[in-house]
Amino acid sequence: MDTRLSWTFGDDDFLHPTGELIPLSPTWSVGDRPQYRLFFDALNSRYAGRENLAHLVMYKKMPGFIPHLTTEAAIVLRFDLDQLAANTGNLNQAIYDTGSYLRLFYNTGNDPHEGISATFFPLDTDRFRLGYLYDISWGGTASYINQSIFPSIQGSSPGLKVQYDQKKFYVFGGFKTAQIVQPQLVLSPGNQSDTETVDVADTNFGFLGGAGYDALDNLRFDVGGGYFQQGRFNLPDVRGQRVFTYGASARALVHKDMPVPQSIDFTLYRNDPMAPMILFAPEKYRADELAWSVSLEGDVLEQHLKDFDVVGGTKDQAAWATALQAVVKYGYTRISLTGIARDLNYVVRNVPGFIPFQTLPNNAQTQPEIFGSLAATYAFPDLHLTPGIAGGVQLPATFQSEFTEGGVAASRTIVVRQQGDESILPYDQGRLPIFQGRISLRWDLSQIMSMTAWLQYVRDPNGTLVVVDPTEGTASLRVPQPADRLGAAVSLQARF
């Protein structure tokens, strides 16, 4: 179950020769590329959808010896076939646990879904997160993609989740643990009156809780919060003190004839014949049906970091994100509108901090990331064709510092698209909007296989290159690189 095989052929930028721009764009070839994923793609999943993945799920469910008790367990292994084919020799990136669990469920009412459950994660808890839209969720533990709330985690992060479900509401609580190498004060073996600092792997905890309530048949409220220990500072003036993050998430959802959205990356894998898990069900349309949903989410974090401007001081630094999503289906037309805003601290929340483990300087200036996108598709059921168009504009997050060079005031701006993806702009140049768009045509060949062709355009004037200064001969100079990229590809995919 949940297998995805994709054969993709294309070029994300055929306007420029290979090597002229960064990121590099090889000529036409077979294989997926990160540049095919635009900023508004797959916001509710860590995957773009063209990866080659397979999951081995061994599942068992049995009634308990105690009346009303049900027991179930699953081993869930993910095989990243692209990583296997990369021949890097790192099997930890290619085969890993992705949500194995043991679960006890005690039914407390006439509804078979009403009751209290305890889900034990013996290996990893990345599916146990806070937030609702995956793109701005937090508290995960996927260290292999730089999405772990525990920096420098050693191994995985097991844990426990307890939840009570009723027809109108749910409430949950739980914890996760992680081993983090951190400085620790110990007695000196040679002199028991002295202490020394050693780096050891010690247990750090994360605590999560939340609730949801259906106030009306079409009105839903969700709220959650958490506290996560993140090791100890290894900076000289605050060495040994705790690093931690705490915060809350909330969502309001209004919907009609649409289910409450949930990321597949949050759900537990099951193979229950009484409640089949349909992962890739095709979109269903009715000629006279109007269905819609609108959701508004907000996330606020506080991160306890070293105060950049005070020697020996620490400080709580705020980070925030918000998302607005609207989806409308009328007949065979589907339209979605998305807007997301998050400040720089939230973009780099898992580091933690733009300057690792430190707050931003008091004189630093930042700008939040803001983007909006609009997408529309129209289905032709008899022909099994679905043409689509999507586009959006993004203002990336930035960090700006002002200084004096040779007696002349100047400023420098760093554009941060995501954690680890940064561009330093030329002197006194600020960020510029990024435009992205795509037209596509999907042809469903069967219930498991489809072919998609698309043409995409990206305009990002924030990219730069380092070149030799022609006036100096040896000095380097940062200059803007060409902003426009035009690409096209075709993909054949099977999902089953």
PDB file of C-alpha atoms in Angstrom, residues 162-323:
ATOM      1  CA  VAL A 162      -3.307   9.172  24.333  1.00  0.00           C
ATOM      2  CA  GLN A 163      -6.561  10.401  22.787  1.00  0.00           C
ATOM      3  CA  TYR A 164     -10.277  10.402  23.561  1.00  0.00           C
ATOM      4  CA  ASP A 165     -12.661  10.574  20.601  1.00  0.00           C
ATOM      5  CA  GLN A 166     -16.334  11.408  20.739  1.00  0.00           C
ATOM      6  CA  LYS A 167     -18.763  12.258  17.954  1.00  0.00           C
ATOM      7  CA  LYS A 168     -18.420  16.020  18.437  1.00  0.00           C
ATOM      8  CA  PHE A 169     -14.936  16.435  19.874  1.00  0.00           C
ATOM      9  CA  TYR A 170     -11.551  14.897  20.583  1.00  0.00           C
ATOM     10  CA  VAL A 171      -8.780  15.599  23.078  1.00  0.00           C
ATOM     11  CA  PHE A 172      -5.226  14.246  23.142  1.00  0.00           C
ATOM     12  CA  GLY A 173      -1.959  14.407  25.022  1.00  0.00           C
ATOM     13  CA  GLY A 174       1.391  12.733  24.763  1.00  0.00           C
ATOM     14  CA  PHE A 175       5.141  12.970  24.791  1.00  0.00           C
ATOM     15  CA  LYS A 176       8.215  12.064  22.760  1.00  0.00           C
ATOM     16  CA  THR A 177      11.844  11.614  23.724  1.00  0.00           C
ATOM     17  CA  ALA A 178      15.141  12.201  21.942  1.00  0.00           C
ATOM     18  CA  GLN A 179      18.821  11.712  22.678  1.00  0.00           C
ATOM     19  CA  ILE A 180      20.797  14.930  22.079  1.00  0.00           C
ATOM     20  CA  VAL A 181      24.534  15.390  22.600  1.00  0.00           C
ATOM     21  CA  GLN A 182      24.868  18.309  25.024  1.00  0.00           C
ATOM     22  CA  PRO A 183      27.406  19.754  27.486  1.00  0.00           C
ATOM     23  CA  GLN A 184      27.050  18.447  31.020  1.00  0.00           C
ATOM     24  CA  LEU A 185      28.815  19.516  34.228  1.00  0.00           C
ATOM     25  CA  VAL A 186      30.341  16.550  36.096  1.00  0.00           C
ATOM     26  CA  LEU A 187      32.709  16.136  38.990  1.00  0.00           C
ATOM     27  CA  SER A 188      36.357  15.952  37.951  1.00  0.00           C
ATOM     28  CA  PRO A 189      37.734  12.421  38.481  1.00  0.00           C
ATOM     29  CA  GLY A 190      41.019  13.811  39.785  1.00  0.00           C
ATOM     30  CA  ASN A 191      39.506  16.346  42.155  1.00  0.00           C
ATOM     31  CA  GLN A 192      35.999  15.777  43.480  1.00  0.00           C
ATOM     32  CA  SER A 193      35.695  19.452  44.468  1.00  0.00           C
ATOM     33  CA  ASP A 194      36.120  20.613  40.865  1.00  0.00           C
ATOM     34  CA  THR A 195      33.789  20.210  37.932  1.00  0.00           C
ATOM     35  CA  GLU A 196      34.423  19.852  34.229  1.00  0.00           C
ATOM     36  CA  THR A 197      32.235  20.010  31.146  1.00  0.00           C
ATOM     37  CA  VAL A 198      31.784  16.905  29.004  1.00  0.00           C
ATOM     38  CA  ASP A 199      29.591  16.291  25.973  1.00  0.00           C
ATOM     39  CA  VAL A 200      27.148  13.431  26.540  1.00  0.00           C
ATOM     40  CA  ALA A 201      23.986  12.153  24.904  1.00  0.00           C
ATOM     41  CA  ASP A 202      21.101  12.760  27.277  1.00  0.00           C
ATOM     42  CA  THR A 203      17.326  12.443  27.098  1.00  0.00           C
ATOM     43  CA  ASN A 204      15.239  15.447  26.080  1.00  0.00           C
ATOM     44  CA  PHE A 205      11.439  15.475  26.238  1.00  0.00           C
ATOM     45  CA  GLY A 206       8.684  16.973  24.149  1.00  0.00           C
ATOM     46  CA  PHE A 207       5.126  17.275  25.480  1.00  0.00           C
ATOM     47  CA  LEU A 208       2.136  17.738  23.158  1.00  0.00           C
ATOM     48  CA  GLY A 209      -1.587  18.219  23.715  1.00  0.00           C
ATOM     49  CA  GLY A 210      -4.671  19.489  21.965  1.00  0.00           C
ATOM     50  CA  ALA A 211      -8.377  19.230  21.259  1.00  0.00           C
ATOM     51  CA  GLY A 212     -10.940  19.715  18.519  1.00  0.00           C
ATOM     52  CA  TYR A 213     -14.657  20.491  18.566  1.00  0.00           C
ATOM     53  CA  ASP A 214     -17.357  20.422  15.895  1.00  0.00           C
ATOM     54  CA  ALA A 215     -19.462  23.372  17.022  1.00  0.00           C
ATOM     55  CA  LEU A 216     -21.829  22.802  14.088  1.00  0.00           C
ATOM     56  CA  ASP A 217     -22.055  20.209  11.345  1.00  0.00           C
ATOM     57  CA  ASN A 218     -19.968  22.466   9.108  1.00  0.00           C
ATOM     58  CA  LEU A 219     -17.891  24.390  11.701  1.00  0.00           C
ATOM     59  CA  ARG A 220     -14.752  22.960  13.299  1.00  0.00           C
ATOM     60  CA  PHE A 221     -12.271  24.376  15.819  1.00  0.00           C
ATOM     61  CA  ASP A 222      -8.892  22.816  16.667  1.00  0.00           C
ATOM     62  CA  VAL A 223      -6.216  23.879  19.124  1.00  0.00           C
ATOM     63  CA  GLY A 224      -2.920  22.362  20.265  1.00  0.00           C
ATOM     64  CA  GLY A 225       0.199  23.236  22.186  1.00  0.00           C
ATOM     65  CA  GLY A 226       3.569  21.826  23.121  1.00  0.00           C
ATOM     66  CA  TYR A 227       6.864  22.221  24.949  1.00  0.00           C
ATOM     67  CA  PHE A 228      10.134  20.732  23.628  1.00  0.00           C
ATOM     68  CA  GLN A 229      13.531  20.520  25.286  1.00  0.00           C
ATOM     69  CA  GLN A 230      16.307  21.016  22.723  1.00  0.00           C
ATOM     70  CA  GLY A 231      19.491  20.196  24.544  1.00  0.00           C
ATOM     71  CA  ARG A 232      21.814  22.657  26.267  1.00  0.00           C
ATOM     72  CA  PHE A 233      23.822  25.632  25.031  1.00  0.00           C
ATOM     73  CA  ASN A 234      27.422  24.973  24.042  1.00  0.00           C
ATOM     74  CA  LEU A 235      28.230  28.689  23.782  1.00  0.00           C
ATOM     75  CA  PRO A 236      30.885  29.849  26.286  1.00  0.00           C
ATOM     76  CA  ASP A 237      28.863  32.389  28.275  1.00  0.00           C
ATOM     77  CA  VAL A 238      25.679  30.283  28.612  1.00  0.00           C
ATOM     78  CA  ARG A 239      27.113  26.757  28.374  1.00  0.00           C
ATOM     79  CA  GLY A 240      24.970  24.133  30.076  1.00  0.00           C
ATOM     80  CA  GLN A 241      21.734  26.132  30.221  1.00  0.00           C
ATOM     81  CA  ARG A 242      18.576  24.674  28.686  1.00  0.00           C
ATOM     82  CA  VAL A 243      17.409  25.360  25.118  1.00  0.00           C
ATOM     83  CA  PHE A 244      13.674  24.886  24.569  1.00  0.00           C
ATOM     84  CA  THR A 245      10.698  25.799  22.397  1.00  0.00           C
ATOM     85  CA  TYR A 246       7.060  26.123  23.385  1.00  0.00           C
ATOM     86  CA  GLY A 247       4.025  27.339  21.510  1.00  0.00           C
ATOM     87  CA  ALA A 248       0.491  26.781  20.288  1.00  0.00           C
ATOM     88  CA  SER A 249      -1.473  26.205  17.083  1.00  0.00           C
ATOM     89  CA  ALA A 250      -5.121  26.865  16.315  1.00  0.00           C
ATOM     90  CA  ARG A 251      -7.431  26.394  13.348  1.00  0.00           C
ATOM     91  CA  ALA A 252     -10.983  27.348  12.407  1.00  0.00           C
ATOM     92  CA  LEU A 253     -12.606  25.479   9.517  1.00  0.00           C
ATOM     93  CA  VAL A 254     -15.910  26.013   7.727  1.00  0.00           C
ATOM     94  CA  HIS A 255     -16.846  23.378   5.170  1.00  0.00           C
ATOM     95  CA  LYS A 256     -19.732  21.996   3.136  1.00  0.00           C
ATOM     96  CA  ASP A 257     -19.723  18.517   1.581  1.00  0.00           C
ATOM     97  CA  MET A 258     -15.948  18.313   2.028  1.00  0.00           C
ATOM     98  CA  PRO A 259     -14.158  16.320   4.733  1.00  0.00           C
ATOM     99  CA  VAL A 260     -11.912  17.968   7.292  1.00  0.00           C
ATOM    100  CA  PRO A 261      -8.465  18.079   5.587  1.00  0.00           C
ATOM    101  CA  GLN A 262      -5.637  16.067   7.118  1.00  0.00           C
ATOM    102  CA  SER A 263      -2.165  15.425   5.776  1.00  0.00           C
ATOM    103  CA  ILE A 264      -1.404  11.832   4.837  1.00  0.00           C
ATOM    104  CA  ASP A 265       1.903  12.353   6.660  1.00  0.00           C
ATOM    105  CA  PHE A 266       0.001  12.623   9.980  1.00  0.00           C
ATOM    106  CA  THR A 267      -2.127   9.476   9.635  1.00  0.00           C
ATOM    107  CA  LEU A 268      -1.436   5.962  10.894  1.00  0.00           C
ATOM    108  CA  TYR A 269      -1.146   3.240   8.267  1.00  0.00           C
ATOM    109  CA  ARG A 270      -3.847   0.556   8.544  1.00  0.00           C
ATOM    110  CA  ASN A 271      -5.169  -2.355   6.532  1.00  0.00           C
ATOM    111  CA  ASP A 272      -8.509  -2.762   8.271  1.00  0.00           C
ATOM    112  CA  PRO A 273     -11.110  -4.426   5.980  1.00  0.00           C
ATOM    113  CA  MET A 274     -13.917  -2.895   8.076  1.00  0.00           C
ATOM    114  CA  ALA A 275     -12.510   0.622   7.473  1.00  0.00           C
ATOM    115  CA  PRO A 276     -10.384   0.524   4.302  1.00  0.00           C
ATOM    116  CA  MET A 277      -7.693   3.170   3.965  1.00  0.00           C
ATOM    117  CA  ILE A 278      -7.927   4.697   0.489  1.00  0.00           C
ATOM    118  CA  LEU A 279      -4.801   6.802   0.042  1.00  0.00           C
ATOM    119  CA  PHE A 280      -5.069   7.886  -3.582  1.00  0.00           C
ATOM    120  CA  ALA A 281      -8.792   8.017  -4.246  1.00  0.00           C
ATOM    121  CA  PRO A 282      -9.482  10.000  -7.422  1.00  0.00           C
ATOM    122  CA  GLU A 283     -11.306  13.303  -7.113  1.00  0.00           C
ATOM    123  CA  LYS A 284     -15.055  12.803  -7.501  1.00  0.00           C
ATOM    124  CA  TYR A 285     -17.216  15.316  -9.341  1.00  0.00           C
ATOM    125  CA  ARG A 286     -20.958  15.780  -9.768  1.00  0.00           C
ATOM    126  CA  ALA A 287     -22.403  18.035 -12.396  1.00  0.00           C
ATOM    127  CA  ASP A 288     -24.748  19.883 -10.019  1.00  0.00           C
ATOM    128  CA  GLU A 289     -22.754  19.745  -6.760  1.00  0.00           C
ATOM    129  CA  LEU A 290     -21.290  22.724  -4.919  1.00  0.00           C
ATOM    130  CA  ALA A 291     -18.763  21.837  -2.220  1.00  0.00           C
ATOM    131  CA  TRP A 292     -16.316  24.102  -0.426  1.00  0.00           C
ATOM    132  CA  SER A 293     -14.115  24.603   2.607  1.00  0.00           C
ATOM    133  CA  VAL A 294     -12.315  27.575   4.147  1.00  0.00           C
ATOM    134  CA  SER A 295      -9.705  27.228   6.895  1.00  0.00           C
ATOM    135  CA  LEU A 296      -7.635  29.731   8.865  1.00  0.00           C
ATOM    136  CA  GLU A 297      -4.663  28.543  10.902  1.00  0.00           C
ATOM    137  CA  GLY A 298      -2.267  30.329  13.216  1.00  0.00           C
ATOM    138  CA  ASP A 299       0.926  29.100  14.925  1.00  0.00           C
ATOM    139  CA  VAL A 300       2.931  30.988  17.568  1.00  0.00           C
ATOM    140  CA  LEU A 301       6.214  29.765  19.063  1.00  0.00           C
ATOM    141  CA  GLU A 302       8.609  31.065  21.704  1.00  0.00           C
ATOM    142  CA  GLN A 303      12.200  29.824  21.513  1.00  0.00           C
ATOM    143  CA  HIS A 304      14.546  30.163  24.498  1.00  0.00           C
ATOM    144  CA  LEU A 305      17.891  31.204  22.963  1.00  0.00           C
ATOM    145  CA  LYS A 306      21.066  33.046  23.884  1.00  0.00           C
ATOM    146  CA  ASP A 307      20.570  36.802  23.810  1.00  0.00           C
ATOM    147  CA  PHE A 308      22.836  38.015  21.018  1.00  0.00           C
ATOM    148  CA  ASP A 309      23.251  41.463  22.583  1.00  0.00           C
ATOM    149  CA  VAL A 310      23.793  40.479  26.224  1.00  0.00           C
ATOM    150  CA  VAL A 311      26.809  38.502  27.401  1.00  0.00           C
ATOM    151  CA  GLY A 312      25.615  35.574  29.506  1.00  0.00           C
ATOM    152  CA  GLY A 313      21.968  36.407  28.835  1.00  0.00           C
ATOM    153  CA  THR A 314      19.152  34.330  27.416  1.00  0.00           C
ATOM    154  CA  LYS A 315      15.871  35.432  25.905  1.00  0.00           C
ATOM    155  CA  ASP A 316      12.629  34.041  24.506  1.00  0.00           C
ATOM    156  CA  GLN A 317      12.276  34.882  20.810  1.00  0.00           C
ATOM    157  CA  ALA A 318       8.875  34.737  19.113  1.00  0.00           C
ATOM    158  CA  ALA A 319       8.117  33.036  15.796  1.00  0.00           C
ATOM    159  CA  TRP A 320       4.777  32.957  13.997  1.00  0.00           C
ATOM    160  CA  ALA A 321       3.019  31.611  10.924  1.00  0.00           C
ATOM    161  CA  THR A 322      -0.496  31.775   9.525  1.00  0.00           C
ATOM    162  CA  ALA A 323      -2.270  30.137   6.596  1.00  0.00           C
TER     163      ALA A 323
END
